[in-house]
Amino acid sequence: MNQRLVLLLLSLIVILTSCTNFSPNRLGTLQSDPLQVDLAGATKATIEIYNGVGDVRLEASNTAVDSLLTGILTYNVADWKPQVSHTHTDPQEALLTIRQPELLTGLGFEDMGTLRYDFDLALNPNIPTNLSIEMGVGTADINLAQQHLSQLTLRMGAGTGQVDLSQIRPANLDVLVMGGIGRTTLLLPKDMGVRVTVEGGAGLSEINTTGLIQRDAVTFINEAYNTAVPVLNIIIHPAVGTIDLQVVE
């Protein structure tokens, strides 16, 4: 069997069955913690989101223009209270990290049906943002319409994810997608140039395209690529899952 596939499958097993001391009484009262991170003078930001077992929903905010990020963190295991760290790397650049604590031990399959661990987040669309999202087991629903991004990194896990870039604010942008063993869908713009490069070959992944032109074995473009500026440059490192690339009309 392909060594990379073996490692990915083993990693998933470790996440789900790493110990045996997880008991249902740790599934407690559902907590919903509001989150609001002030700009505090920042004019640009790096935001890192890590969710090992749970769901992430993220969009650009229409209202919270005085905040860097707002949202609600929902969970029903008290030990897994999400960790939020907010610092400034310099007076005008914010570093914000939201993550599941590294306490994911003893998670039993019998608990997955009642486990809740959700991040519902809204970004300030006007702040240039270097955004990194890392998923484990769960779903991701990322809508970046009109978001001002300086860089985007996606590390997908064993769940499903949809990332809507079809109405992103026009700007030259590099996007790195690390495929997982689930299904990832990227919705792409029609009127902005798009170039997708699959590095390392498709491997065991299934890559489906709609509205893209295949230039060679590893490169896809949309019709606007040769004439439109700016350009959305996407690099994909596939694993063993399915990646759907769809130009939205």
Short mmCIF file of N, CA, C and O in Angstrom, two decimals, residues 1-8:
data_model
loop_
_atom_site.label_atom_id
_atom_site.label_comp_id
_atom_site.label_asym_id
_atom_site.label_seq_id
_atom_site.Cartn_x
_atom_site.Cartn_y
_atom_site.Cartn_z
N MET A 1 0.85 -1.20 0.00
CA MET A 1 0.00 0.00 0.00
C MET A 1 0.88 1.24 0.00
O MET A 1 1.96 1.25 0.61
N ASN A 2 0.44 2.29 -0.64
CA ASN A 2 1.17 3.54 -0.69
C ASN A 2 1.51 4.01 0.72
O ASN A 2 0.66 4.09 1.60
N GLN A 3 2.80 4.36 0.95
CA GLN A 3 3.25 4.73 2.29
C GLN A 3 2.53 5.96 2.82
O GLN A 3 2.18 6.05 3.99
N ARG A 4 2.29 6.94 1.93
CA ARG A 4 1.60 8.15 2.35
C ARG A 4 0.19 7.85 2.82
O ARG A 4 -0.30 8.39 3.81
N LEU A 5 -0.50 6.93 2.13
CA LEU A 5 -1.84 6.53 2.53
C LEU A 5 -1.83 5.87 3.89
O LEU A 5 -2.68 6.15 4.75
N VAL A 6 -0.85 5.01 4.12
CA VAL A 6 -0.75 4.33 5.41
C VAL A 6 -0.59 5.33 6.54
O VAL A 6 -1.24 5.26 7.58
N LEU A 7 0.30 6.31 6.34
CA LEU A 7 0.55 7.30 7.37
C LEU A 7 -0.70 8.13 7.66
O LEU A 7 -1.01 8.43 8.82
N LEU A 8 -1.43 8.50 6.60
CA LEU A 8 -2.64 9.28 6.81
C LEU A 8 -3.70 8.49 7.57
O LEU A 8 -4.36 9.01 8.47
#
